[in-house]
Short mmCIF file of N, CA, C and O in Angstrom, two decimals:
data_model
loop_
_atom_site.label_atom_id
_atom_site.label_comp_id
_atom_site.label_asym_id
_atom_site.label_seq_id
_atom_site.Cartn_x
_atom_site.Cartn_y
_atom_site.Cartn_z
N UNK A 1 49.91 -29.75 14.34
CA UNK A 1 50.27 -30.47 15.54
C UNK A 1 48.98 -30.80 16.30
O UNK A 1 48.14 -29.96 16.47
N UNK A 2 48.85 -32.01 16.76
CA UNK A 2 47.65 -32.43 17.48
C UNK A 2 47.83 -32.24 18.97
O UNK A 2 48.95 -32.02 19.46
N UNK A 3 46.72 -32.36 19.71
CA UNK A 3 46.78 -32.28 21.17
C UNK A 3 47.69 -33.36 21.73
O UNK A 3 48.39 -33.15 22.72
N UNK A 4 47.68 -34.52 21.10
CA UNK A 4 48.51 -35.63 21.56
C UNK A 4 49.99 -35.28 21.42
O UNK A 4 50.79 -35.57 22.30
N UNK A 5 50.36 -34.62 20.28
CA UNK A 5 51.74 -34.21 20.09
C UNK A 5 52.17 -33.18 21.14
O UNK A 5 53.27 -33.24 21.68
N UNK A 6 51.30 -32.21 21.44
CA UNK A 6 51.61 -31.19 22.44
C UNK A 6 51.77 -31.83 23.81
O UNK A 6 52.70 -31.54 24.55
N UNK A 7 50.88 -32.73 24.17
CA UNK A 7 50.95 -33.42 25.47
C UNK A 7 52.25 -34.21 25.57
O UNK A 7 52.92 -34.20 26.60
N UNK A 8 52.65 -34.87 24.48
CA UNK A 8 53.89 -35.65 24.49
C UNK A 8 55.10 -34.73 24.66
O UNK A 8 56.03 -35.06 25.37
N UNK A 9 55.09 -33.56 24.02
CA UNK A 9 56.19 -32.61 24.15
C UNK A 9 56.32 -32.11 25.59
O UNK A 9 57.41 -31.96 26.10
N UNK A 10 55.19 -31.84 26.25
CA UNK A 10 55.22 -31.36 27.63
C UNK A 10 55.86 -32.38 28.56
O UNK A 10 56.56 -32.02 29.49
N UNK A 11 55.62 -33.66 28.31
CA UNK A 11 56.19 -34.70 29.17
C UNK A 11 57.68 -34.88 28.93
O UNK A 11 58.39 -35.36 29.80
N UNK A 12 58.16 -34.48 27.75
CA UNK A 12 59.57 -34.64 27.44
C UNK A 12 60.44 -33.61 28.16
O UNK A 12 61.60 -33.86 28.42
N UNK A 13 59.89 -32.45 28.50
CA UNK A 13 60.64 -31.41 29.19
C UNK A 13 60.63 -31.68 30.69
O UNK A 13 59.58 -31.92 31.27
N UNK A 14 61.79 -31.58 31.33
CA UNK A 14 61.77 -31.69 32.79
C UNK A 14 61.13 -30.44 33.39
O UNK A 14 61.31 -29.34 32.88
N UNK A 15 60.38 -30.64 34.44
CA UNK A 15 59.73 -29.51 35.10
C UNK A 15 60.76 -28.73 35.92
O UNK A 15 61.73 -29.30 36.42
N UNK A 16 60.53 -27.44 36.04
CA UNK A 16 61.39 -26.60 36.85
C UNK A 16 61.13 -26.91 38.31
O UNK A 16 59.99 -26.95 38.76
N UNK A 17 62.19 -27.14 39.06
CA UNK A 17 62.08 -27.37 40.49
C UNK A 17 61.80 -26.03 41.17
O UNK A 17 62.65 -25.15 41.17
N UNK A 18 60.63 -25.86 41.73
CA UNK A 18 60.21 -24.59 42.31
C UNK A 18 60.43 -24.61 43.83
O UNK A 18 59.54 -24.95 44.60
N UNK A 19 61.64 -24.22 44.23
CA UNK A 19 61.95 -24.21 45.65
C UNK A 19 61.22 -23.09 46.38
O UNK A 19 60.97 -23.19 47.58
N UNK A 20 60.86 -22.01 45.69
CA UNK A 20 60.08 -20.96 46.33
C UNK A 20 58.77 -21.54 46.85
O UNK A 20 58.40 -21.33 48.01
N UNK A 21 58.09 -22.28 46.01
CA UNK A 21 56.81 -22.88 46.41
C UNK A 21 57.03 -23.94 47.48
O UNK A 21 56.28 -24.03 48.46
N UNK A 22 58.08 -24.76 47.32
CA UNK A 22 58.36 -25.81 48.28
C UNK A 22 58.63 -25.24 49.67
O UNK A 22 58.07 -25.69 50.67
N UNK A 23 59.52 -24.24 49.74
CA UNK A 23 59.86 -23.65 51.03
C UNK A 23 58.66 -22.94 51.64
O UNK A 23 58.49 -22.94 52.87
N UNK A 24 57.85 -22.33 50.82
CA UNK A 24 56.64 -21.66 51.33
C UNK A 24 55.71 -22.70 51.97
O UNK A 24 55.12 -22.44 53.02
N UNK A 25 55.59 -23.86 51.34
CA UNK A 25 54.76 -24.93 51.90
C UNK A 25 55.35 -25.48 53.19
O UNK A 25 54.63 -25.88 54.10
N UNK A 26 56.67 -25.53 53.27
CA UNK A 26 57.36 -26.09 54.42
C UNK A 26 57.44 -25.14 55.61
O UNK A 26 57.68 -25.57 56.73
N UNK A 27 57.26 -23.84 55.35
CA UNK A 27 57.41 -22.84 56.40
C UNK A 27 56.44 -23.12 57.54
O UNK A 27 55.27 -23.42 57.33
N UNK A 28 56.97 -23.01 58.74
CA UNK A 28 56.12 -23.21 59.90
C UNK A 28 55.19 -22.01 60.06
O UNK A 28 55.59 -20.88 59.82
N UNK A 29 54.00 -22.29 60.49
CA UNK A 29 53.03 -21.22 60.70
C UNK A 29 52.98 -20.78 62.17
O UNK A 29 52.12 -20.02 62.56
N UNK A 30 53.91 -21.28 62.98
CA UNK A 30 53.96 -20.92 64.39
C UNK A 30 54.29 -19.43 64.52
O UNK A 30 55.01 -18.87 63.69
N UNK A 31 53.78 -18.79 65.56
CA UNK A 31 54.11 -17.37 65.75
C UNK A 31 55.61 -17.19 65.96
O UNK A 31 56.25 -18.02 66.59
N UNK A 32 56.15 -16.12 65.42
CA UNK A 32 57.57 -15.85 65.56
C UNK A 32 57.82 -15.07 66.83
O UNK A 32 56.98 -14.32 67.30
N UNK A 33 58.99 -15.26 67.40
CA UNK A 33 59.40 -14.61 68.65
C UNK A 33 59.55 -13.11 68.43
O UNK A 33 60.10 -12.67 67.43
N UNK A 34 59.04 -12.33 69.37
CA UNK A 34 59.23 -10.88 69.34
C UNK A 34 60.03 -10.46 70.56
O UNK A 34 60.09 -11.18 71.56
N UNK A 35 60.63 -9.28 70.47
CA UNK A 35 61.34 -8.72 71.62
C UNK A 35 61.20 -7.21 71.58
O UNK A 35 60.99 -6.63 70.52
N UNK A 36 61.29 -6.61 72.74
CA UNK A 36 61.22 -5.15 72.86
C UNK A 36 62.60 -4.63 73.22
O UNK A 36 63.28 -5.17 74.10
N UNK A 37 63.03 -3.58 72.53
CA UNK A 37 64.31 -2.97 72.80
C UNK A 37 64.23 -1.50 72.42
O UNK A 37 63.86 -1.17 71.29
N UNK A 38 64.57 -0.63 73.37
CA UNK A 38 64.55 0.81 73.18
C UNK A 38 63.22 1.30 72.62
O UNK A 38 63.16 2.11 71.71
N UNK A 39 62.15 0.77 73.17
CA UNK A 39 60.81 1.24 72.82
C UNK A 39 60.26 0.71 71.51
O UNK A 39 59.18 1.13 71.10
N UNK A 40 60.96 -0.19 70.86
CA UNK A 40 60.47 -0.77 69.61
C UNK A 40 60.29 -2.27 69.77
O UNK A 40 60.96 -2.91 70.58
N UNK A 41 59.39 -2.83 68.98
CA UNK A 41 59.16 -4.27 68.97
C UNK A 41 59.79 -4.83 67.70
O UNK A 41 59.55 -4.32 66.60
N UNK A 42 60.60 -5.86 67.86
CA UNK A 42 61.24 -6.53 66.73
C UNK A 42 60.70 -7.96 66.66
O UNK A 42 60.50 -8.61 67.68
N UNK A 43 60.49 -8.44 65.45
CA UNK A 43 60.05 -9.81 65.23
C UNK A 43 61.20 -10.57 64.60
O UNK A 43 61.71 -10.19 63.53
N UNK A 44 61.61 -11.64 65.26
CA UNK A 44 62.72 -12.45 64.76
C UNK A 44 62.26 -13.33 63.60
O UNK A 44 61.08 -13.70 63.53
N UNK A 45 63.17 -13.71 62.71
CA UNK A 45 62.80 -14.62 61.62
C UNK A 45 62.44 -16.00 62.17
O UNK A 45 62.77 -16.34 63.31
N UNK A 46 61.74 -16.80 61.36
CA UNK A 46 61.32 -18.13 61.81
C UNK A 46 62.47 -19.11 61.89
O UNK A 46 62.40 -20.12 62.59
N UNK A 47 63.56 -18.85 61.19
CA UNK A 47 64.76 -19.67 61.29
C UNK A 47 65.97 -18.76 61.07
O UNK A 47 65.84 -17.65 60.55
N UNK A 48 67.14 -19.24 61.48
CA UNK A 48 68.35 -18.41 61.36
C UNK A 48 68.71 -18.22 59.89
O UNK A 48 68.92 -19.20 59.18
N UNK A 49 68.78 -16.99 59.44
CA UNK A 49 69.20 -16.74 58.05
C UNK A 49 70.66 -17.15 57.86
O UNK A 49 71.49 -16.98 58.75
N UNK A 50 70.97 -17.68 56.70
CA UNK A 50 72.35 -18.10 56.41
C UNK A 50 73.29 -16.91 56.52
O UNK A 50 74.44 -17.06 56.95
N UNK A 51 72.82 -15.71 56.17
CA UNK A 51 73.67 -14.53 56.28
C UNK A 51 74.11 -14.31 57.72
O UNK A 51 75.26 -13.97 57.99
N UNK A 52 73.22 -14.55 58.69
CA UNK A 52 73.57 -14.41 60.10
C UNK A 52 74.66 -15.40 60.46
O UNK A 52 75.65 -15.06 61.10
N UNK A 53 74.50 -16.64 60.05
CA UNK A 53 75.47 -17.69 60.36
C UNK A 53 76.83 -17.37 59.75
O UNK A 53 77.86 -17.50 60.42
N UNK A 54 76.84 -16.92 58.50
CA UNK A 54 78.10 -16.57 57.85
C UNK A 54 78.76 -15.37 58.52
O UNK A 54 79.97 -15.36 58.73
N UNK A 55 77.98 -14.37 58.86
CA UNK A 55 78.53 -13.19 59.51
C UNK A 55 79.04 -13.53 60.91
O UNK A 55 80.05 -12.99 61.34
N UNK A 56 78.36 -14.40 61.63
CA UNK A 56 78.82 -14.79 62.96
C UNK A 56 80.20 -15.44 62.86
O UNK A 56 81.08 -15.18 63.68
N UNK A 57 80.40 -16.27 61.87
CA UNK A 57 81.71 -16.90 61.66
C UNK A 57 82.76 -15.84 61.28
O UNK A 57 83.86 -15.84 61.81
N UNK A 58 82.39 -14.92 60.41
CA UNK A 58 83.31 -13.87 59.98
C UNK A 58 83.69 -12.97 61.16
O UNK A 58 84.83 -12.52 61.26
N UNK A 59 82.75 -12.72 62.06
CA UNK A 59 83.02 -11.83 63.20
C UNK A 59 84.06 -12.40 64.16
O UNK A 59 84.66 -11.64 64.92
N UNK A 60 84.25 -13.70 64.13
CA UNK A 60 85.26 -14.29 65.01
C UNK A 60 86.64 -13.71 64.73
O UNK A 60 87.48 -13.66 65.61
N UNK A 61 86.85 -13.26 63.48
CA UNK A 61 88.16 -12.74 63.09
C UNK A 61 88.08 -11.29 62.59
O UNK A 61 88.96 -10.85 61.88
N UNK A 62 87.03 -10.57 62.96
CA UNK A 62 86.84 -9.22 62.44
C UNK A 62 86.37 -8.27 63.53
O UNK A 62 85.64 -8.66 64.43
N UNK A 63 86.80 -7.05 63.41
CA UNK A 63 86.30 -5.99 64.29
C UNK A 63 85.52 -4.96 63.48
O UNK A 63 85.20 -3.89 63.97
N UNK A 64 85.20 -5.30 62.24
CA UNK A 64 84.55 -4.35 61.34
C UNK A 64 83.10 -4.12 61.73
O UNK A 64 82.32 -5.06 61.83
N UNK A 65 82.72 -2.86 61.92
CA UNK A 65 81.31 -2.56 62.19
C UNK A 65 80.40 -2.99 61.05
O UNK A 65 79.24 -3.30 61.26
N UNK A 66 80.93 -3.04 59.83
CA UNK A 66 80.10 -3.45 58.68
C UNK A 66 79.70 -4.92 58.80
O UNK A 66 78.59 -5.29 58.42
N UNK A 67 80.59 -5.76 59.33
CA UNK A 67 80.24 -7.17 59.54
C UNK A 67 79.14 -7.30 60.59
O UNK A 67 78.20 -8.07 60.43
N UNK A 68 79.26 -6.52 61.66
CA UNK A 68 78.23 -6.52 62.71
C UNK A 68 76.91 -6.01 62.13
O UNK A 68 75.84 -6.58 62.37
N UNK A 69 76.98 -4.96 61.35
CA UNK A 69 75.80 -4.35 60.75
C UNK A 69 75.04 -5.36 59.88
O UNK A 69 73.84 -5.50 59.96
N UNK A 70 75.78 -6.10 59.03
CA UNK A 70 75.13 -7.08 58.15
C UNK A 70 74.49 -8.21 58.96
O UNK A 70 73.40 -8.68 58.63
N UNK A 71 75.15 -8.63 60.03
CA UNK A 71 74.60 -9.70 60.86
C UNK A 71 73.31 -9.24 61.54
O UNK A 71 72.31 -9.97 61.55
N UNK A 72 73.31 -8.03 62.07
CA UNK A 72 72.12 -7.51 62.74
C UNK A 72 70.98 -7.30 61.75
O UNK A 72 69.82 -7.57 62.07
N UNK A 73 71.30 -6.84 60.56
CA UNK A 73 70.28 -6.63 59.55
C UNK A 73 69.60 -7.95 59.20
O UNK A 73 68.38 -7.98 58.98
N UNK A 74 70.35 -9.04 59.17
CA UNK A 74 69.78 -10.35 58.85
C UNK A 74 68.73 -10.77 59.88
O UNK A 74 67.76 -11.44 59.54
N UNK A 75 68.89 -10.35 61.13
CA UNK A 75 67.94 -10.73 62.18
C UNK A 75 66.85 -9.70 62.40
O UNK A 75 65.69 -10.04 62.61
N UNK A 76 67.21 -8.43 62.40
CA UNK A 76 66.29 -7.39 62.84
C UNK A 76 65.84 -6.45 61.72
O UNK A 76 64.94 -5.64 61.92
N UNK A 77 66.49 -6.54 60.56
CA UNK A 77 66.15 -5.66 59.45
C UNK A 77 66.67 -4.26 59.68
O UNK A 77 67.03 -3.88 60.79
N UNK A 78 66.74 -3.48 58.62
CA UNK A 78 67.16 -2.09 58.74
C UNK A 78 68.55 -1.93 59.31
O UNK A 78 69.30 -2.88 59.47
N UNK A 79 68.91 -0.71 59.61
CA UNK A 79 70.23 -0.41 60.15
C UNK A 79 70.10 -0.16 61.65
O UNK A 79 70.17 0.97 62.12
N UNK A 80 69.91 -1.23 62.40
CA UNK A 80 69.69 -1.09 63.84
C UNK A 80 70.98 -0.80 64.60
O UNK A 80 70.92 -0.27 65.71
N UNK A 81 72.14 -1.13 64.04
CA UNK A 81 73.39 -0.93 64.77
C UNK A 81 73.55 0.53 65.19
O UNK A 81 73.80 0.81 66.36
N UNK A 82 73.41 1.45 64.25
CA UNK A 82 73.57 2.87 64.59
C UNK A 82 72.49 3.32 65.56
O UNK A 82 72.77 4.05 66.52
N UNK A 83 71.28 2.88 65.33
CA UNK A 83 70.17 3.26 66.21
C UNK A 83 70.43 2.79 67.64
O UNK A 83 70.28 3.55 68.60
N UNK A 84 70.83 1.54 67.78
CA UNK A 84 71.07 1.00 69.12
C UNK A 84 72.30 1.63 69.76
O UNK A 84 72.32 1.87 70.97
N UNK A 85 73.33 1.90 68.97
CA UNK A 85 74.53 2.55 69.51
C UNK A 85 74.18 3.94 70.04
O UNK A 85 74.65 4.34 71.12
N UNK A 86 73.35 4.67 69.31
CA UNK A 86 72.92 6.00 69.77
C UNK A 86 72.10 5.90 71.05
O UNK A 86 72.12 6.83 71.87
N UNK A 87 71.41 4.80 71.25
CA UNK A 87 70.62 4.60 72.47
C UNK A 87 71.50 4.14 73.64
O UNK A 87 71.01 4.04 74.76
N UNK A 88 72.77 3.82 73.37
CA UNK A 88 73.68 3.45 74.45
C UNK A 88 73.87 1.96 74.65
O UNK A 88 74.39 1.53 75.68
N UNK A 89 73.50 1.13 73.67
CA UNK A 89 73.71 -0.31 73.80
C UNK A 89 75.19 -0.60 73.97
O UNK A 89 76.03 -0.06 73.24
N UNK A 90 75.52 -1.43 74.95
CA UNK A 90 76.92 -1.78 75.21
C UNK A 90 77.29 -3.05 74.45
O UNK A 90 76.43 -3.79 73.97
N UNK A 91 78.58 -3.31 74.39
CA UNK A 91 79.09 -4.52 73.75
C UNK A 91 78.52 -5.76 74.45
O UNK A 91 78.10 -6.72 73.80
N UNK A 92 78.50 -5.75 75.78
CA UNK A 92 77.97 -6.87 76.55
C UNK A 92 76.48 -7.08 76.25
O UNK A 92 76.03 -8.19 76.04
N UNK A 93 75.73 -5.99 76.23
CA UNK A 93 74.30 -6.09 75.95
C UNK A 93 74.05 -6.66 74.55
O UNK A 93 73.16 -7.48 74.36
N UNK A 94 74.85 -6.23 73.59
CA UNK A 94 74.71 -6.75 72.23
C UNK A 94 74.99 -8.25 72.20
O UNK A 94 74.26 -9.01 71.58
N UNK A 95 76.04 -8.67 72.90
CA UNK A 95 76.37 -10.10 72.96
C UNK A 95 75.24 -10.92 73.57
O UNK A 95 74.88 -11.98 73.06
N UNK A 96 74.67 -10.42 74.65
CA UNK A 96 73.55 -11.11 75.30
C UNK A 96 72.36 -11.18 74.36
O UNK A 96 71.72 -12.23 74.21
N UNK A 97 72.07 -10.07 73.71
CA UNK A 97 70.95 -10.01 72.77
C UNK A 97 71.12 -11.03 71.64
O UNK A 97 70.18 -11.72 71.27
N UNK A 98 72.33 -11.13 71.10
CA UNK A 98 72.58 -12.06 70.00
C UNK A 98 72.46 -13.51 70.45
O UNK A 98 71.90 -14.35 69.74
N UNK A 99 72.99 -13.82 71.62
CA UNK A 99 72.88 -15.19 72.15
C UNK A 99 71.42 -15.55 72.36
O UNK A 99 70.95 -16.61 71.95
N UNK A 100 70.68 -14.65 73.00
CA UNK A 100 69.26 -14.91 73.25
C UNK A 100 68.49 -15.04 71.95
O UNK A 100 67.66 -15.93 71.79
N UNK A 101 68.75 -14.14 71.00
CA UNK A 101 68.02 -14.14 69.74
C UNK A 101 68.24 -15.42 68.96
O UNK A 101 67.29 -16.02 68.44
N UNK A 102 69.49 -15.86 68.86
CA UNK A 102 69.78 -17.09 68.12
C UNK A 102 69.07 -18.28 68.78
O UNK A 102 68.49 -19.12 68.10
N UNK A 103 69.09 -18.34 70.10
CA UNK A 103 68.40 -19.42 70.81
C UNK A 103 66.89 -19.33 70.62
O UNK A 103 66.22 -20.35 70.43
N UNK A 104 66.35 -18.12 70.64
CA UNK A 104 64.90 -17.93 70.50
C UNK A 104 64.43 -18.31 69.09
O UNK A 104 63.29 -18.75 68.92
N UNK A 105 65.28 -18.15 68.11
CA UNK A 105 64.93 -18.55 66.75
C UNK A 105 64.99 -20.07 66.63
O UNK A 105 64.08 -20.70 66.09
N UNK A 106 66.06 -20.65 67.14
CA UNK A 106 66.23 -22.11 67.03
C UNK A 106 65.18 -22.87 67.83
O UNK A 106 64.61 -23.85 67.37
N UNK A 107 64.96 -22.44 69.05
CA UNK A 107 64.05 -23.15 69.94
C UNK A 107 63.47 -22.17 70.96
O UNK A 107 64.01 -22.02 72.06
N UNK A 108 62.40 -21.47 70.58
CA UNK A 108 61.84 -20.43 71.45
C UNK A 108 61.58 -20.90 72.88
O UNK A 108 61.11 -22.01 73.10
N UNK A 109 61.94 -20.04 73.82
CA UNK A 109 61.67 -20.30 75.22
C UNK A 109 62.69 -21.15 75.94
O UNK A 109 62.57 -21.39 77.13
N UNK A 110 63.75 -21.60 75.26
CA UNK A 110 64.71 -22.49 75.91
C UNK A 110 65.82 -21.75 76.63
O UNK A 110 66.45 -22.32 77.52
N UNK A 111 66.08 -20.49 76.27
CA UNK A 111 67.13 -19.72 76.91
C UNK A 111 66.53 -18.40 77.40
O UNK A 111 66.02 -17.62 76.61
N UNK A 112 66.61 -18.20 78.71
CA UNK A 112 66.10 -16.95 79.28
C UNK A 112 67.12 -15.84 79.05
O UNK A 112 68.28 -16.10 78.69
N UNK A 113 66.72 -14.61 79.29
CA UNK A 113 67.66 -13.50 79.17
C UNK A 113 68.77 -13.64 80.21
O UNK A 113 69.93 -13.36 79.91
N UNK A 114 68.43 -14.10 81.42
CA UNK A 114 69.45 -14.31 82.45
C UNK A 114 70.46 -15.36 82.01
O UNK A 114 71.67 -15.19 82.19
N UNK A 115 69.98 -16.44 81.42
CA UNK A 115 70.87 -17.51 80.95
C UNK A 115 71.74 -17.01 79.80
O UNK A 115 72.92 -17.34 79.72
N UNK A 116 71.17 -16.21 78.90
CA UNK A 116 71.95 -15.64 77.81
C UNK A 116 73.07 -14.76 78.37
O UNK A 116 74.19 -14.79 77.87
N UNK A 117 72.79 -14.02 79.44
CA UNK A 117 73.81 -13.19 80.08
C UNK A 117 74.90 -14.07 80.69
O UNK A 117 76.10 -13.76 80.56
N UNK A 118 74.51 -15.15 81.34
CA UNK A 118 75.50 -16.08 81.91
C UNK A 118 76.39 -16.66 80.82
O UNK A 118 77.62 -16.72 80.97
N UNK A 119 75.77 -17.10 79.73
CA UNK A 119 76.53 -17.68 78.62
C UNK A 119 77.50 -16.65 78.03
O UNK A 119 78.66 -16.96 77.76
N UNK A 120 77.02 -15.43 77.86
CA UNK A 120 77.89 -14.37 77.34
C UNK A 120 79.07 -14.15 78.27
O UNK A 120 80.23 -14.07 77.82
N UNK A 121 78.80 -14.02 79.55
CA UNK A 121 79.86 -13.73 80.51
C UNK A 121 80.86 -14.88 80.60
O UNK A 121 82.07 -14.65 80.74
N UNK A 122 80.39 -16.12 80.50
CA UNK A 122 81.29 -17.27 80.50
C UNK A 122 82.19 -17.24 79.27
O UNK A 122 83.39 -17.49 79.37
N UNK A 123 81.61 -16.94 78.12
CA UNK A 123 82.42 -16.85 76.90
C UNK A 123 83.43 -15.72 77.00
O UNK A 123 84.59 -15.88 76.62
N UNK A 124 83.01 -14.58 77.52
CA UNK A 124 83.90 -13.42 77.64
C UNK A 124 85.04 -13.70 78.61
O UNK A 124 86.15 -13.22 78.41
N UNK A 125 84.78 -14.51 79.64
CA UNK A 125 85.81 -14.84 80.62
C UNK A 125 86.68 -16.00 80.15
O UNK A 125 87.62 -16.38 80.84
N UNK A 126 86.34 -16.58 79.01
CA UNK A 126 87.12 -17.70 78.48
C UNK A 126 86.77 -19.03 79.09
O UNK A 126 87.45 -20.02 78.87
N UNK A 127 85.69 -19.09 79.89
CA UNK A 127 85.30 -20.34 80.53
C UNK A 127 84.54 -21.25 79.59
O UNK A 127 84.55 -22.45 79.76
N UNK A 128 83.86 -20.68 78.64
CA UNK A 128 83.09 -21.48 77.69
C UNK A 128 83.50 -21.08 76.28
O UNK A 128 83.69 -19.89 76.01
N UNK A 129 83.67 -22.05 75.40
CA UNK A 129 84.02 -21.68 74.03
C UNK A 129 82.87 -20.96 73.35
O UNK A 129 81.70 -21.24 73.65
N UNK A 130 83.20 -20.02 72.50
CA UNK A 130 82.17 -19.34 71.71
C UNK A 130 81.49 -20.33 70.80
O UNK A 130 81.98 -21.43 70.59
N UNK A 131 80.36 -19.96 70.25
CA UNK A 131 79.59 -20.89 69.46
C UNK A 131 80.34 -21.45 68.27
O UNK A 131 80.10 -22.58 67.87
N UNK A 132 81.29 -20.72 67.71
CA UNK A 132 82.00 -21.22 66.55
C UNK A 132 83.41 -21.70 66.88
O UNK A 132 84.06 -22.32 66.08
N UNK A 133 83.89 -21.39 68.07
CA UNK A 133 85.24 -21.77 68.47
C UNK A 133 85.39 -23.28 68.53
O UNK A 133 86.37 -23.84 68.04
N UNK A 134 84.41 -23.96 69.11
CA UNK A 134 84.48 -25.42 69.22
C UNK A 134 84.48 -26.07 67.83
O UNK A 134 85.21 -27.03 67.58
N UNK A 135 83.69 -25.53 66.92
CA UNK A 135 83.64 -26.08 65.56
C UNK A 135 85.00 -25.91 64.87
O UNK A 135 85.46 -26.82 64.18
N UNK A 136 85.65 -24.76 65.05
CA UNK A 136 86.95 -24.55 64.43
C UNK A 136 87.98 -25.50 65.01
O UNK A 136 88.83 -26.03 64.30
N UNK A 137 87.94 -25.73 66.32
CA UNK A 137 88.87 -26.67 66.94
C UNK A 137 88.68 -28.07 66.37
O UNK A 137 89.65 -28.77 66.10
N UNK A 138 87.43 -28.47 66.20
CA UNK A 138 87.16 -29.80 65.65
C UNK A 138 87.70 -29.91 64.23
O UNK A 138 88.27 -30.94 63.86
N UNK A 139 87.57 -28.86 63.44
CA UNK A 139 88.09 -28.87 62.07
C UNK A 139 89.61 -28.99 62.07
O UNK A 139 90.19 -29.71 61.27
N UNK A 140 90.26 -28.26 62.99
CA UNK A 140 91.72 -28.32 63.05
C UNK A 140 92.18 -29.71 63.42
O UNK A 140 93.16 -30.21 62.89
N UNK A 141 91.48 -30.36 64.34
CA UNK A 141 91.86 -31.72 64.73
C UNK A 141 91.72 -32.68 63.57
O UNK A 141 92.57 -33.53 63.35
N UNK A 142 90.64 -32.55 62.80
CA UNK A 142 90.45 -33.42 61.63
C UNK A 142 91.53 -33.18 60.60
O UNK A 142 92.04 -34.11 60.00
N UNK A 143 91.88 -31.93 60.36
CA UNK A 143 92.85 -31.59 59.34
C UNK A 143 94.26 -31.94 59.77
O UNK A 143 95.11 -32.22 58.93
N UNK A 144 94.50 -31.93 61.06
CA UNK A 144 95.85 -32.20 61.57
C UNK A 144 96.13 -33.68 61.70
O UNK A 144 95.50 -34.53 61.06
N UNK A 145 97.11 -33.99 62.54
CA UNK A 145 97.49 -35.39 62.75
C UNK A 145 96.48 -36.08 63.65
O UNK A 145 95.46 -35.54 63.98
N UNK A 146 96.80 -37.27 64.06
CA UNK A 146 95.90 -38.05 64.89
C UNK A 146 95.77 -37.47 66.28
O UNK A 146 94.98 -37.95 67.08
N UNK A 147 96.55 -36.43 66.57
CA UNK A 147 96.47 -35.81 67.89
C UNK A 147 97.51 -36.35 68.84
O UNK A 147 97.69 -35.84 69.93
N UNK A 148 98.21 -37.43 68.45
CA UNK A 148 99.25 -37.99 69.32
C UNK A 148 100.52 -37.19 69.16
O UNK A 148 100.87 -36.74 68.07
N UNK A 149 101.21 -37.04 70.26
CA UNK A 149 102.48 -36.31 70.22
C UNK A 149 103.57 -37.24 69.73
O UNK A 149 103.59 -38.41 70.03
N UNK A 150 104.53 -36.65 69.01
CA UNK A 150 105.64 -37.47 68.52
C UNK A 150 106.78 -37.43 69.49
O UNK A 150 106.99 -36.57 70.21
#
């Protein structure tokens, strides 16, 4: 076999699409948001992990601590749920932390901790739809009739 034959064979094979390399090149080099909680510093991911998004949707219909645990692990790593619970983190504080964290990942600096608390309290009072509630309503409208009453 000659060099020309080998070169021709290489061109006949499709190259493997290397998304690992592509995503590494695309990754932003901007500093990631950090936060302090119970004496530890946590560094948030550069973008929302799909596992967080899926778990957030699942939590709308679940009270399972395992679902909460998986969602927190996607953002903060490790088993922080038990650690934070032992430190006395409340349900409200967790909600505020999650709202702030998601906003800080998407667009750092756009939502203050005070604003995250307001958003949480509005959602808890039923004044504002939760982040996934509006999307579910939109899906139901599309799947249903034209919305006109008969």
